[in-house]
Structure formats: structure tokens, C-alpha cells
């Protein structure tokens, strides 16, 4: 009988959630839903020194905003609770002890000074990568080199120690990565990692393996930066007797800076002029302790569906020309086999494009809600039906919801200046006279629709011996002050005949006609 697919996202509460972490959560979620499985979230907070207040709640809010639904988590529970590693602390020591009893781990009593001296000796001997391993452990103070009685006395006296994995000296460690294929690493390149720290807390390596096993995780999808740790994790599964149920690994490609020069980091966002966090983060400067604010996609006006669609394509493609996907469509199309092993370059212009597409595709009534909310903040009230008309007209010029209100300003403010290029080329006494005549007849027209206004304008111009092309730009500038914008007939219809006539008359009075 096949196992139920169970994936997990396991962030550390050490600060805001980077978009690379959101992408990892998204790919886990898509795979779980595609295969009818479960999505878990586990908080990996074994390093209490790096814990940042508010970070856990930030993670929860970020995933909720993105629409990534959790089946089990610290917040909604589940059959494998608790879902914070700090609350699972008592269970890890037994597995470290199991490794010691089976000869796959050992106690190490080395002081920080002794460890520094070891690294200094290796560095002086020009060893390229000084580490505590199958060779150097023979010269250190641990339960493999000390007499059994001395080890017992040290433990009973409460001497500080760590528990290290005993990595074999000459062995190939191999596993089949779902993205990269077979990965083979020689054990001589793996150091004897600490599994339990002197404070009794497990390190990431032990806690991660134990929790994934106990939570019955079937697939571990994580960032490429964890690839070097994977062989160590394979050894832990083997030594704990869990190799038959070891999850399948998939290591995602790196996210690169827009210029392709290195990994996109948490520090790159505001420095490069775009967010790297889903939500705005309020933190403190590491050096000065002063409050800092890092921008977020939500507060910058990005829609969650656009953000998620963009992230999905950073390292994955559906094998078709389709670019716009709902979450349901992403779930249907997703497969881990179509995730690239090559790094994905971050393109801020592309995420803006996605936002434009999703914003413009929204119903006009929904766009009107964005518009009225922004206008209310400016102290401007607008009837709902008029807001819907305005939103429909200006949406093609908007990338963010806030752009709707900016583009709509022309409906609430008469021009205070007029485009000089258009005036110098298109404005003359004949045009001014025709526009004055048009403004005079406009309030009495029985049809104030865009078509009705255009018919009246055409009629007036024909009587004046003018064509619409000779007057249209000048009319636009008279009504809006600008040389370009949404459809002018629709603008005049929304403004109403009285307001439009007033604006034309104002322009005729203010602009000199040669």
C-alpha cells in the first residue's frame, strides 16, 4: 500500500520570511495538493540565540496572504504535535543515545580553546578545509580516545559535552535527488557534525531527521543550500534504522539577483529597489539596534495571486506557453520533474507584469472598491456607479491598486496647467472658437453618453469647417491638461456635460489663441 504524501515547510523564526522560503513552501504545497497529500509546517527553533520575537507570527501571516493552506502546524495542531522543535526537546536525546549505543555517535568533551587549537594546527599544515572528522577526532578529547572510566566520570560530574556523529572514513554516500538525479559524495568530505549541543538542544541535523521520520514526511523539498547536508542526513536515516522510509529529496535551484551575480539575499531588496519579503517587516539594525522597516510585496501593492504566479515560474515551467495560472491551475500543472536544476534569475519587471495582468482582469466593481478606499483616504467621496465607470476606464494604465486613484485624479481636479507642446502646435483662434461653441451646446445635449458627445462634437466641427483630428488633442488638453490618457469621450461622459463645458471654457479663457 502506497504511503500518503506528506510534505513539510520548516522555517526558523530568525527574521522575516524571504521570498526564496515562500517559493519552497509553495512548491511543497503544490506537490502535496497535486498528489492528494498533506502540507505541514514545523517551526525549527532549536537555535534559541537566533530567535527573533514576531518572526513566527510573520511566517503565519505571510503564508495566509499567499493562500498556502496548512493541514498541520503550530497554529491549527495535528496528530504529530507539537510542531515547534523547542517543545519537542525531550524526545531528541533518546535518538542521540541510540546512535551512541550503536557506535554511530560519540561524546566529545573538547573545549572551545582545544577546538581552536586543532583548527590552527590544520591551517598551519595547509589543510584546505580544517574540520573535526574521521582523522582529526583521533587527536581530540572524546569517548573514542578517552578511557571508558574517564568518560563515565566526565559524564557523571556534569562536564560539558556535545554528541557528534561518527562519519565513516571511506564510504560513498549516494541518494537520488528528484531534481538533480543521483548525488554521490565520499564520506571523507563530511565532518563529524554535532547532533546534540552542550545546552541539551539538538542541532538542525538531528532534530530535522527525527521530526521528518516521526511526522511521516515522504518528500523533502528544500533550497539548494541544504544539498551539502543531504549525505549527512542519509547517514542518519541509515544509522537510526529508517532508511526504508527515508523521504525523497528535491533540492531547489538558487534565486539569483537580477544581474545574475550571486544569490538573492535578505539584504538585497531595498538596496536594489524592490521587496524580497512577502510582507513588510519591522525589525532592528543588527549593529545599532535602531528600528528598521523592510518593504513587503503586500504593502507595495502586489496581489497575492500575482506574487504566487511569479514565484512558481522561478525555477519551474509548465511545458506550455501559458503564463497566467490560478492556484488551482498551478496545482494541476505542477510536477517536480519540471523544476530546473539551474539557478533562476529574479526579474522585478516580470512580477510587475504579473500584477498588471491580475489587476486588470479583476471585475470593475472590485477595482472600484480599491479606488474608493484610496480616494476616501484623500478625503474624496465618489458614488459607487461613478467609481465603477472610472475604474473601468483607467485600469489599463494601472500596475498597482494605488495607481487607480492616481489615474483618477483628473476626474476630481480641474487642470491647473496645460501641456505646452500640444498648445503650441494645436491651439489657435479657430480651434478655440470651435471648442467654445461645443461647450455652449454640450449642457443641453440629450445624449451624454460617449457616442452622444462624439456625435455632437462632430456636428459642431463640421459647421465650423474643421475635422475632428484637428481639434481632438487640444480638446483633451482643455479637459484634462495632459496630452495623453484614457478615451476622451468616456472621460467627458463620466465628468458630465456641465463639468466638461466648464473645463473647456476655463481653458479658452486662460490660453492665448494666436
Tab-separated table of C-alpha atoms in Angstrom:
chain	number	residue	atom	x	y	z
A	1	UNK	CA	0.000	0.000	0.000
A	2	UNK	CA	1.436	3.383	-1.021
A	3	UNK	CA	2.135	5.937	1.704
A	4	UNK	CA	0.144	9.149	1.871
A	5	UNK	CA	2.204	12.041	0.504
A	6	UNK	CA	3.259	14.289	3.366
A	7	UNK	CA	5.466	17.351	2.866
A	8	UNK	CA	6.659	19.973	5.274
A	9	UNK	CA	7.888	23.538	5.290
A	10	UNK	CA	10.249	24.055	8.213
A	11	UNK	CA	11.324	27.695	8.637
A	12	UNK	CA	13.357	29.105	11.518
A	13	UNK	CA	11.910	32.132	13.378
A	14	UNK	CA	15.079	34.165	12.935
A	15	UNK	CA	13.607	37.072	10.975
A	16	UNK	CA	11.285	37.789	8.058
A	17	UNK	CA	10.471	35.052	5.568
A	18	UNK	CA	12.495	35.586	2.372
A	19	UNK	CA	10.737	35.018	-0.961
A	20	UNK	CA	13.042	32.029	-1.501
A	21	UNK	CA	11.427	30.491	1.556
A	22	UNK	CA	7.968	31.310	0.218
A	23	UNK	CA	8.863	29.565	-3.051
A	24	UNK	CA	9.969	26.485	-1.091
A	25	UNK	CA	6.664	26.496	0.799
A	26	UNK	CA	4.760	26.953	-2.477
A	27	UNK	CA	6.433	24.013	-4.244
A	28	UNK	CA	5.777	21.794	-1.230
A	29	UNK	CA	2.148	22.890	-1.205
A	30	UNK	CA	1.667	22.362	-4.947
A	31	UNK	CA	3.143	18.855	-4.799
A	32	UNK	CA	1.057	17.877	-1.778
A	33	UNK	CA	-2.184	19.094	-3.315
A	34	UNK	CA	-1.349	17.591	-6.727
A	35	UNK	CA	-0.811	14.164	-5.152
A	36	UNK	CA	-3.677	14.397	-2.668
A	37	UNK	CA	-1.376	14.683	0.326
A	38	UNK	CA	-0.857	16.837	3.413
A	39	UNK	CA	1.106	20.060	3.943
A	40	UNK	CA	2.760	20.526	7.344
A	41	UNK	CA	4.581	23.467	8.880
A	42	UNK	CA	7.164	22.929	11.586
A	43	UNK	CA	8.961	25.753	13.378
A	44	UNK	CA	12.657	24.866	13.700
A	45	UNK	CA	13.659	26.939	16.693
A	46	UNK	CA	16.426	24.842	18.235
A	47	UNK	CA	18.849	27.780	17.970
A	48	UNK	CA	17.385	29.951	20.717
A	49	UNK	CA	20.190	32.517	20.339
A	50	UNK	CA	18.877	33.499	16.910
A	51	UNK	CA	15.184	33.576	17.837
A	52	UNK	CA	13.507	36.868	16.822
A	53	UNK	CA	10.228	37.899	18.503
A	54	UNK	CA	7.409	38.274	15.984
A	55	UNK	CA	9.074	36.136	13.319
A	56	UNK	CA	6.788	33.143	13.822
A	57	UNK	CA	3.644	35.241	13.501
A	58	UNK	CA	5.160	36.870	10.417
A	59	UNK	CA	5.604	33.417	8.833
A	60	UNK	CA	1.978	32.537	9.567
A	61	UNK	CA	0.614	35.797	8.140
A	62	UNK	CA	2.802	35.535	5.045
A	63	UNK	CA	1.583	32.052	4.139
A	64	UNK	CA	-2.027	33.044	4.775
A	65	UNK	CA	-1.662	36.065	2.467
A	66	UNK	CA	-0.160	33.836	-0.232
A	67	UNK	CA	-3.014	31.336	0.008
A	68	UNK	CA	-0.778	28.443	1.102
A	69	UNK	CA	-3.031	26.342	3.308
A	70	UNK	CA	-1.583	24.202	6.099
A	71	UNK	CA	-3.048	20.884	7.186
A	72	UNK	CA	-0.896	20.651	10.323
A	73	UNK	CA	1.014	23.428	12.087
A	74	UNK	CA	1.678	25.010	15.481
A	75	UNK	CA	-1.451	27.107	14.960
A	76	UNK	CA	-4.009	24.522	13.944
A	77	UNK	CA	-2.461	21.424	15.508
A	78	UNK	CA	-2.449	17.914	14.123
A	79	UNK	CA	-1.713	14.291	15.011
A	80	UNK	CA	2.053	14.886	15.296
A	81	UNK	CA	2.015	17.866	17.671
A	82	UNK	CA	3.871	19.744	18.942
A	83	UNK	CA	5.072	21.451	15.772
A	84	UNK	CA	7.756	23.618	17.388
A	85	UNK	CA	11.073	21.879	17.876
A	86	UNK	CA	11.713	23.709	21.158
A	87	UNK	CA	8.604	21.966	22.525
A	88	UNK	CA	9.856	18.582	21.293
A	89	UNK	CA	13.220	18.848	23.078
A	90	UNK	CA	12.809	15.848	25.442
A	91	UNK	CA	12.424	13.350	22.601
A	92	UNK	CA	15.695	14.027	20.766
A	93	UNK	CA	18.172	12.773	23.366
A	94	UNK	CA	16.919	9.192	23.094
A	95	UNK	CA	17.799	9.108	19.407
A	96	UNK	CA	21.234	10.600	20.035
A	97	UNK	CA	21.705	7.937	22.723
A	98	UNK	CA	20.580	5.262	20.250
A	99	UNK	CA	23.322	6.400	17.878
A	100	UNK	CA	25.909	6.277	20.669
A	101	UNK	CA	24.776	2.791	21.738
A	102	UNK	CA	25.033	1.524	18.137
A	103	UNK	CA	28.519	3.004	17.707
A	104	UNK	CA	27.453	5.679	15.219
A	105	UNK	CA	27.937	8.680	17.536
A	106	UNK	CA	30.172	9.658	20.432
A	107	UNK	CA	30.624	12.137	23.262
A	108	UNK	CA	33.081	14.987	22.624
A	109	UNK	CA	34.430	16.951	25.596
A	110	UNK	CA	36.666	19.381	23.699
A	111	UNK	CA	36.762	22.948	25.000
A	112	UNK	CA	36.438	25.908	22.618
A	113	UNK	CA	40.174	26.539	23.086
A	114	UNK	CA	41.026	22.968	22.112
A	115	UNK	CA	38.870	23.215	19.026
A	116	UNK	CA	40.546	26.491	18.044
A	117	UNK	CA	43.982	24.911	18.538
A	118	UNK	CA	43.009	21.963	16.331
A	119	UNK	CA	41.883	24.259	13.531
A	120	UNK	CA	45.062	26.331	13.875
A	121	UNK	CA	47.232	23.196	13.574
A	122	UNK	CA	45.388	22.086	10.451
A	123	UNK	CA	45.557	25.557	8.925
A	124	UNK	CA	49.316	25.717	9.594
A	125	UNK	CA	49.653	22.333	7.887
A	126	UNK	CA	47.857	23.857	4.875
A	127	UNK	CA	44.842	21.555	5.209
A	128	UNK	CA	42.291	23.237	2.863
A	129	UNK	CA	39.199	22.584	4.979
A	130	UNK	CA	40.009	22.143	8.697
A	131	UNK	CA	37.313	20.079	10.349
A	132	UNK	CA	36.522	17.592	13.105
A	133	UNK	CA	36.367	14.331	11.176
A	134	UNK	CA	37.387	10.676	10.946
A	135	UNK	CA	41.084	11.670	11.019
A	136	UNK	CA	41.238	14.568	13.465
A	137	UNK	CA	38.929	13.014	16.072
A	138	UNK	CA	41.761	10.632	16.997
A	139	UNK	CA	43.692	13.590	18.484
A	140	UNK	CA	40.743	15.117	20.366
A	141	UNK	CA	39.088	14.591	23.763
A	142	UNK	CA	36.125	12.336	23.092
A	143	UNK	CA	34.701	8.985	24.075
A	144	UNK	CA	36.588	7.313	21.225
A	145	UNK	CA	40.004	8.375	22.561
A	146	UNK	CA	39.481	8.595	26.326
A	147	UNK	CA	39.367	5.577	28.653
A	148	UNK	CA	35.863	4.313	29.384
A	149	UNK	CA	36.185	5.091	33.086
A	150	UNK	CA	37.233	8.697	32.385
A	151	UNK	CA	34.279	9.161	30.029
A	152	UNK	CA	31.959	7.859	32.729
A	153	UNK	CA	33.441	10.225	35.318
A	154	UNK	CA	33.150	13.212	32.999
A	155	UNK	CA	29.506	12.452	32.311
A	156	UNK	CA	28.687	11.930	35.992
A	157	UNK	CA	30.484	15.131	37.006
A	158	UNK	CA	28.381	17.187	34.624
A	159	UNK	CA	31.306	18.176	32.377
A	160	UNK	CA	30.068	19.951	29.259
A	161	UNK	CA	29.966	17.846	26.119
A	162	UNK	CA	28.394	17.559	22.698
A	163	UNK	CA	27.343	14.444	20.823
A	164	UNK	CA	28.911	14.043	17.384
A	165	UNK	CA	28.059	11.731	14.503
A	166	UNK	CA	30.767	9.178	13.755
A	167	UNK	CA	31.121	9.507	9.992
A	168	UNK	CA	32.883	6.558	8.296
A	169	UNK	CA	36.270	7.319	6.771
A	170	UNK	CA	35.978	5.595	3.399
A	171	UNK	CA	32.452	5.220	2.126
A	172	UNK	CA	30.351	6.537	-0.723
A	173	UNK	CA	27.056	8.107	0.285
A	174	UNK	CA	24.511	8.250	-2.516
A	175	UNK	CA	20.896	9.267	-2.973
A	176	UNK	CA	18.609	10.041	-5.893
A	177	UNK	CA	17.521	13.682	-5.898
A	178	UNK	CA	14.196	14.245	-7.710
A	179	UNK	CA	15.623	17.330	-9.448
A	180	UNK	CA	19.339	16.588	-9.797
A	181	UNK	CA	19.403	12.821	-10.249
A	182	UNK	CA	21.964	10.672	-8.444
A	183	UNK	CA	24.184	12.529	-5.990
A	184	UNK	CA	27.325	10.725	-4.793
A	185	UNK	CA	29.549	12.089	-2.007
A	186	UNK	CA	32.605	10.483	-0.410
A	187	UNK	CA	32.402	10.336	3.372
A	188	UNK	CA	35.909	11.794	3.697
A	189	UNK	CA	34.410	15.175	2.783
A	190	UNK	CA	31.820	15.014	5.601
A	191	UNK	CA	32.773	16.166	9.088
A	192	UNK	CA	31.555	14.690	12.361
A	193	UNK	CA	28.645	17.070	12.832
A	194	UNK	CA	27.391	17.938	16.295
A	195	UNK	CA	23.995	16.301	16.891
A	196	UNK	CA	23.325	17.461	20.461
A	197	UNK	CA	24.707	20.730	21.793
A	198	UNK	CA	26.086	21.262	25.275
A	199	UNK	CA	22.845	23.009	26.312
A	200	UNK	CA	20.892	19.834	25.628
A	201	UNK	CA	19.269	21.165	22.451
A	202	UNK	CA	19.596	19.174	19.239
A	203	UNK	CA	21.188	20.707	16.188
A	204	UNK	CA	19.236	21.138	12.991
A	205	UNK	CA	20.619	17.888	11.577
A	206	UNK	CA	19.348	15.544	14.287
A	207	UNK	CA	16.058	17.330	15.010
A	208	UNK	CA	15.263	17.588	11.327
A	209	UNK	CA	15.710	13.868	10.677
A	210	UNK	CA	13.900	12.730	13.813
A	211	UNK	CA	10.937	15.033	13.179
A	212	UNK	CA	10.654	14.166	9.500
A	213	UNK	CA	10.582	10.476	10.436
A	214	UNK	CA	8.084	10.822	13.275
A	215	UNK	CA	5.868	13.106	11.186
A	216	UNK	CA	5.972	10.554	8.347
A	217	UNK	CA	7.321	13.015	5.787
A	218	UNK	CA	7.552	11.447	2.323
A	219	UNK	CA	9.167	14.301	0.345
A	220	UNK	CA	11.697	16.895	1.477
A	221	UNK	CA	11.671	19.850	-0.925
A	222	UNK	CA	14.149	22.497	0.183
A	223	UNK	CA	16.686	25.005	-1.090
A	224	UNK	CA	19.939	24.117	-2.804
A	225	UNK	CA	21.894	25.410	0.190
A	226	UNK	CA	20.902	22.206	2.033
A	227	UNK	CA	22.348	19.920	-0.645
A	228	UNK	CA	25.756	19.589	1.119
A	229	UNK	CA	23.931	18.403	4.266
A	230	UNK	CA	21.893	15.748	2.460
A	231	UNK	CA	24.578	12.984	2.579
A	232	UNK	CA	24.864	13.505	6.336
A	233	UNK	CA	21.090	13.145	6.613
A	234	UNK	CA	21.176	9.950	4.570
A	235	UNK	CA	23.696	8.532	7.053
A	236	UNK	CA	21.449	9.485	9.959
A	237	UNK	CA	18.461	7.740	8.394
A	238	UNK	CA	20.618	4.667	7.842
A	239	UNK	CA	22.105	4.591	11.340
A	240	UNK	CA	18.726	5.112	13.002
A	241	UNK	CA	17.266	2.218	11.010
A	242	UNK	CA	14.893	4.362	8.987
A	243	UNK	CA	16.449	4.125	5.523
A	244	UNK	CA	13.488	2.180	4.116
A	245	UNK	CA	11.121	5.075	4.878
A	246	UNK	CA	13.588	7.891	4.144
A	247	UNK	CA	11.816	10.723	2.282
A	248	UNK	CA	12.656	11.566	-1.302
A	249	UNK	CA	14.838	14.662	-1.576
A	250	UNK	CA	14.441	17.534	-4.031
A	251	UNK	CA	16.841	20.489	-3.804
A	252	UNK	CA	15.529	23.632	-5.479
A	253	UNK	CA	17.707	25.935	-7.612
A	254	UNK	CA	19.048	29.157	-6.167
A	255	UNK	CA	17.324	32.501	-6.690
A	256	UNK	CA	19.831	34.914	-8.226
A	257	UNK	CA	19.964	38.698	-8.145
A	258	UNK	CA	18.535	40.433	-11.231
A	259	UNK	CA	22.014	40.808	-12.753
A	260	UNK	CA	22.782	37.136	-12.112
A	261	UNK	CA	25.730	37.883	-9.808
A	262	UNK	CA	25.051	35.690	-6.818
A	263	UNK	CA	22.228	34.591	-4.583
A	264	UNK	CA	19.367	36.986	-3.866
A	265	UNK	CA	19.732	37.726	-0.162
A	266	UNK	CA	17.575	39.338	2.502
A	267	UNK	CA	19.737	42.453	2.278
A	268	UNK	CA	19.310	42.933	-1.471
A	269	UNK	CA	15.697	44.080	-1.566
A	270	UNK	CA	15.531	47.701	-0.500
A	271	UNK	CA	19.130	48.206	-1.670
A	272	UNK	CA	18.130	47.189	-5.209
A	273	UNK	CA	14.749	48.917	-5.102
A	274	UNK	CA	12.278	46.053	-4.749
A	275	UNK	CA	10.894	43.869	-1.922
A	276	UNK	CA	12.364	40.459	-1.095
A	277	UNK	CA	9.806	39.757	1.639
A	278	UNK	CA	6.106	38.925	1.176
A	279	UNK	CA	5.022	41.349	3.904
A	280	UNK	CA	6.574	44.474	5.360
A	281	UNK	CA	8.983	43.654	8.193
A	282	UNK	CA	9.672	45.846	11.208
A	283	UNK	CA	12.976	44.892	12.780
A	284	UNK	CA	16.147	46.296	14.297
A	285	UNK	CA	19.535	47.077	12.837
A	286	UNK	CA	21.957	44.347	13.904
A	287	UNK	CA	24.683	46.842	14.776
A	288	UNK	CA	22.914	49.937	16.073
A	289	UNK	CA	19.702	48.419	17.396
A	290	UNK	CA	17.745	51.179	15.648
A	291	UNK	CA	14.274	50.284	14.279
A	292	UNK	CA	14.252	49.326	10.589
A	293	UNK	CA	11.480	48.737	8.070
A	294	UNK	CA	11.885	46.421	5.074
A	295	UNK	CA	9.331	46.675	2.285
A	296	UNK	CA	6.908	43.862	1.502
A	297	UNK	CA	5.053	42.819	-1.634
A	298	UNK	CA	1.661	43.180	0.039
A	299	UNK	CA	2.260	46.749	1.186
A	300	UNK	CA	3.847	47.645	-2.165
A	301	UNK	CA	0.553	46.916	-3.904
A	302	UNK	CA	1.147	43.432	-5.257
A	303	UNK	CA	-1.746	40.999	-5.380
A	304	UNK	CA	-1.082	37.613	-3.742
A	305	UNK	CA	-2.146	35.696	-6.854
A	306	UNK	CA	0.326	37.672	-8.999
A	307	UNK	CA	3.117	37.161	-6.463
A	308	UNK	CA	2.470	33.404	-6.300
A	309	UNK	CA	2.220	33.028	-10.080
A	310	UNK	CA	5.547	34.822	-10.455
A	311	UNK	CA	7.236	32.720	-7.757
A	312	UNK	CA	6.008	29.474	-9.291
A	313	UNK	CA	7.867	30.282	-12.501
A	314	UNK	CA	11.165	30.981	-10.691
A	315	UNK	CA	12.670	27.579	-11.363
A	316	UNK	CA	9.655	25.708	-12.799
A	317	UNK	CA	7.795	25.787	-16.086
A	318	UNK	CA	4.591	24.028	-17.142
A	319	UNK	CA	5.895	22.927	-20.532
A	320	UNK	CA	3.405	25.155	-22.331
A	321	UNK	CA	3.044	28.793	-23.387
A	322	UNK	CA	0.553	29.544	-20.620
A	323	UNK	CA	1.824	32.116	-18.116
A	324	UNK	CA	-1.195	33.051	-16.019
A	325	UNK	CA	-2.302	30.372	-13.554
A	326	UNK	CA	-4.728	30.354	-10.658
A	327	UNK	CA	-3.576	28.390	-7.627
A	328	UNK	CA	-5.857	25.539	-8.713
A	329	UNK	CA	-4.287	25.560	-12.183
A	330	UNK	CA	-0.785	25.594	-10.691
A	331	UNK	CA	-1.665	22.550	-8.594
A	332	UNK	CA	-2.961	20.737	-11.671
A	333	UNK	CA	0.079	21.613	-13.807
A	334	UNK	CA	2.833	21.198	-11.215
A	335	UNK	CA	5.342	18.371	-11.295
A	336	UNK	CA	8.676	18.214	-9.517
A	337	UNK	CA	10.260	16.809	-12.693
A	338	UNK	CA	9.771	20.160	-14.413
A	339	UNK	CA	11.741	22.049	-11.771
A	340	UNK	CA	15.066	23.183	-13.203
A	341	UNK	CA	18.400	22.467	-11.562
A	342	UNK	CA	19.769	25.752	-12.954
A	343	UNK	CA	19.582	28.948	-10.854
A	344	UNK	CA	16.618	31.246	-11.514
A	345	UNK	CA	17.294	34.941	-12.065
A	346	UNK	CA	14.931	37.299	-10.277
A	347	UNK	CA	13.161	39.700	-12.661
A	348	UNK	CA	11.316	42.548	-10.977
A	349	UNK	CA	9.812	43.686	-14.282
A	350	UNK	CA	8.174	40.284	-14.639
A	351	UNK	CA	6.452	40.401	-11.272
A	352	UNK	CA	5.156	43.885	-12.151
A	353	UNK	CA	3.805	42.443	-15.403
A	354	UNK	CA	2.020	39.688	-13.497
A	355	UNK	CA	0.489	42.266	-11.192
A	356	UNK	CA	-0.789	44.284	-14.132
A	357	UNK	CA	-2.442	41.211	-15.661
A	358	UNK	CA	-4.190	40.172	-12.467
A	359	UNK	CA	-5.240	43.694	-11.537
A	360	UNK	CA	-6.736	44.449	-14.954
A	361	UNK	CA	-8.553	41.108	-15.030
A	362	UNK	CA	-10.462	41.855	-11.833
A	363	UNK	CA	-14.150	42.845	-12.096
A	364	UNK	CA	-14.654	46.598	-12.399
A	365	UNK	CA	-16.739	46.569	-9.222
A	366	UNK	CA	-13.798	45.131	-7.274
A	367	UNK	CA	-11.412	47.672	-8.765
A	368	UNK	CA	-13.891	50.387	-7.766
A	369	UNK	CA	-13.519	49.262	-4.144
A	370	UNK	CA	-9.748	49.838	-4.322
A	371	UNK	CA	-10.408	53.213	-5.922
A	372	UNK	CA	-12.995	54.450	-3.434
A	373	UNK	CA	-10.835	53.347	-0.482
A	374	UNK	CA	-7.853	55.325	-1.791
A	375	UNK	CA	-9.982	58.369	-2.572
A	376	UNK	CA	-11.568	58.282	0.871
A	377	UNK	CA	-8.074	58.425	2.369
A	378	UNK	CA	-7.654	61.645	0.399
A	379	UNK	CA	-10.989	62.987	1.640
A	380	UNK	CA	-12.714	62.466	-1.717
A	381	UNK	CA	-16.122	60.780	-1.847
A	382	UNK	CA	-17.357	59.274	-5.101
A	383	UNK	CA	-20.649	57.446	-5.875
A	384	UNK	CA	-20.241	53.722	-6.470
A	385	UNK	CA	-21.555	53.772	-10.048
A	386	UNK	CA	-19.165	56.567	-10.976
A	387	UNK	CA	-16.253	54.743	-9.286
A	388	UNK	CA	-17.013	51.639	-11.370
A	389	UNK	CA	-17.004	53.696	-14.566
A	390	UNK	CA	-13.719	55.392	-13.666
A	391	UNK	CA	-12.046	52.120	-12.657
A	392	UNK	CA	-13.070	50.505	-15.930
A	393	UNK	CA	-11.590	53.430	-17.860
A	394	UNK	CA	-8.243	53.793	-16.067
A	395	UNK	CA	-7.384	50.154	-15.245
A	396	UNK	CA	-5.339	49.657	-18.425
A	397	UNK	CA	-2.944	52.308	-17.121
A	398	UNK	CA	-2.556	50.724	-13.669
A	399	UNK	CA	0.045	48.295	-12.314
A	400	UNK	CA	-0.935	48.570	-8.641
A	401	UNK	CA	-4.266	49.303	-6.931
A	402	UNK	CA	-2.919	52.696	-5.812
A	403	UNK	CA	-2.416	53.634	-9.472
A	404	UNK	CA	-6.185	53.677	-9.966
A	405	UNK	CA	-6.601	56.665	-7.656
A	406	UNK	CA	-3.629	58.441	-9.215
A	407	UNK	CA	-5.020	57.977	-12.712
A	408	UNK	CA	-8.462	59.051	-11.486
A	409	UNK	CA	-7.290	62.439	-10.201
A	410	UNK	CA	-8.294	64.111	-13.458
A	411	UNK	CA	-11.954	63.433	-12.597
A	412	UNK	CA	-11.762	65.362	-9.324
A	413	UNK	CA	-9.368	68.213	-10.110
A	414	UNK	CA	-9.640	70.725	-12.932
A	415	UNK	CA	-6.381	71.330	-14.808
A	416	UNK	CA	-4.095	73.985	-13.354
A	417	UNK	CA	-1.603	73.666	-16.225
A	418	UNK	CA	-1.814	72.602	-19.852
A	419	UNK	CA	0.584	70.544	-21.971
A	420	UNK	CA	2.712	73.194	-23.679
A	421	UNK	CA	3.680	71.106	-26.713
A	422	UNK	CA	0.077	70.445	-27.664
A	423	UNK	CA	-0.936	74.066	-27.053
A	424	UNK	CA	1.905	75.423	-29.185
A	425	UNK	CA	1.051	73.128	-32.098
A	426	UNK	CA	-2.722	72.605	-31.936
A	427	UNK	CA	-4.239	75.617	-30.160
A	428	UNK	CA	-5.343	78.578	-32.318
A	429	UNK	CA	-8.234	81.011	-32.614
A	430	UNK	CA	-10.274	78.720	-34.888
A	431	UNK	CA	-9.872	75.717	-32.562
A	432	UNK	CA	-10.632	77.844	-29.506
A	433	UNK	CA	-13.761	79.209	-31.171
A	434	UNK	CA	-14.971	75.709	-32.119
A	435	UNK	CA	-14.410	74.426	-28.593
A	436	UNK	CA	-16.279	77.421	-27.163
A	437	UNK	CA	-19.232	76.587	-29.418
A	438	UNK	CA	-19.048	72.897	-28.419
A	439	UNK	CA	-19.005	73.854	-24.731
A	440	UNK	CA	-22.010	76.083	-25.245
A	441	UNK	CA	-24.124	73.299	-26.740
A	442	UNK	CA	-22.882	70.482	-24.503
A	443	UNK	CA	-25.048	71.033	-21.361
A	444	UNK	CA	-28.236	70.863	-23.436
A	445	UNK	CA	-27.379	67.663	-25.336
A	446	UNK	CA	-29.989	64.918	-24.781
A	447	UNK	CA	-27.378	62.157	-25.054
A	448	UNK	CA	-24.433	62.471	-22.659
A	449	UNK	CA	-23.039	59.008	-23.492
A	450	UNK	CA	-19.584	58.784	-25.126
A	451	UNK	CA	-21.225	58.225	-28.503
A	452	UNK	CA	-23.659	61.088	-27.993
A	453	UNK	CA	-20.874	63.508	-27.035
A	454	UNK	CA	-18.785	62.456	-30.027
A	455	UNK	CA	-21.761	62.976	-32.358
A	456	UNK	CA	-22.294	66.497	-31.017
A	457	UNK	CA	-18.577	67.313	-31.354
A	458	UNK	CA	-18.532	66.067	-34.947
A	459	UNK	CA	-21.617	68.130	-35.758
A	460	UNK	CA	-20.147	71.323	-34.269
A	461	UNK	CA	-16.810	70.856	-36.040
A	462	UNK	CA	-18.437	70.221	-39.406
A	463	UNK	CA	-20.329	73.511	-39.055
A	464	UNK	CA	-17.000	75.207	-38.278
A	465	UNK	CA	-15.235	73.577	-41.245
A	466	UNK	CA	-12.918	71.530	-39.044
A	467	UNK	CA	-12.104	67.829	-38.829
A	468	UNK	CA	-12.017	66.016	-35.517
A	469	UNK	CA	-8.293	65.231	-35.918
A	470	UNK	CA	-7.504	68.970	-35.934
A	471	UNK	CA	-9.188	69.524	-32.579
A	472	UNK	CA	-9.062	66.317	-30.558
A	473	UNK	CA	-5.670	66.823	-28.874
A	474	UNK	CA	-6.471	70.414	-27.997
A	475	UNK	CA	-9.801	69.296	-26.552
A	476	UNK	CA	-8.067	66.622	-24.450
A	477	UNK	CA	-5.648	69.195	-23.041
A	478	UNK	CA	-8.508	71.601	-22.312
A	479	UNK	CA	-10.414	68.926	-20.385
A	480	UNK	CA	-7.540	67.094	-18.636
A	481	UNK	CA	-4.438	69.282	-19.008
A	482	UNK	CA	-2.486	66.290	-20.405
A	483	UNK	CA	-1.612	65.194	-23.925
A	484	UNK	CA	-2.473	61.533	-23.384
A	485	UNK	CA	-4.767	59.423	-21.285
A	486	UNK	CA	-7.850	57.196	-21.376
A	487	UNK	CA	-10.532	57.536	-24.030
A	488	UNK	CA	-11.542	61.201	-24.111
A	489	UNK	CA	-15.229	60.663	-24.954
A	490	UNK	CA	-15.576	58.362	-21.936
A	491	UNK	CA	-13.786	60.914	-19.749
A	492	UNK	CA	-16.247	63.642	-20.776
A	493	UNK	CA	-19.221	61.347	-20.283
A	494	UNK	CA	-18.109	60.459	-16.737
A	495	UNK	CA	-17.321	64.104	-15.904
A	496	UNK	CA	-20.766	65.122	-17.085
A	497	UNK	CA	-21.715	67.795	-19.603
A	498	UNK	CA	-21.733	70.724	-17.148
A	499	UNK	CA	-18.261	69.978	-15.737
A	500	UNK	CA	-16.811	69.282	-19.185
A	501	UNK	CA	-18.195	72.548	-20.547
A	502	UNK	CA	-16.800	74.419	-17.550
A	503	UNK	CA	-13.322	72.986	-18.107
A	504	UNK	CA	-13.369	73.881	-21.809
A	505	UNK	CA	-14.470	77.421	-21.074
A	506	UNK	CA	-11.739	77.738	-18.449
A	507	UNK	CA	-9.103	76.674	-20.983
A	508	UNK	CA	-10.450	79.026	-23.652
A	509	UNK	CA	-10.329	81.904	-21.162
A	510	UNK	CA	-6.800	81.124	-19.946
A	511	UNK	CA	-4.995	80.065	-23.120
A	512	UNK	CA	-3.950	82.695	-25.690
A	513	UNK	CA	-5.260	81.954	-29.176
A	514	UNK	CA	-2.960	83.078	-31.989
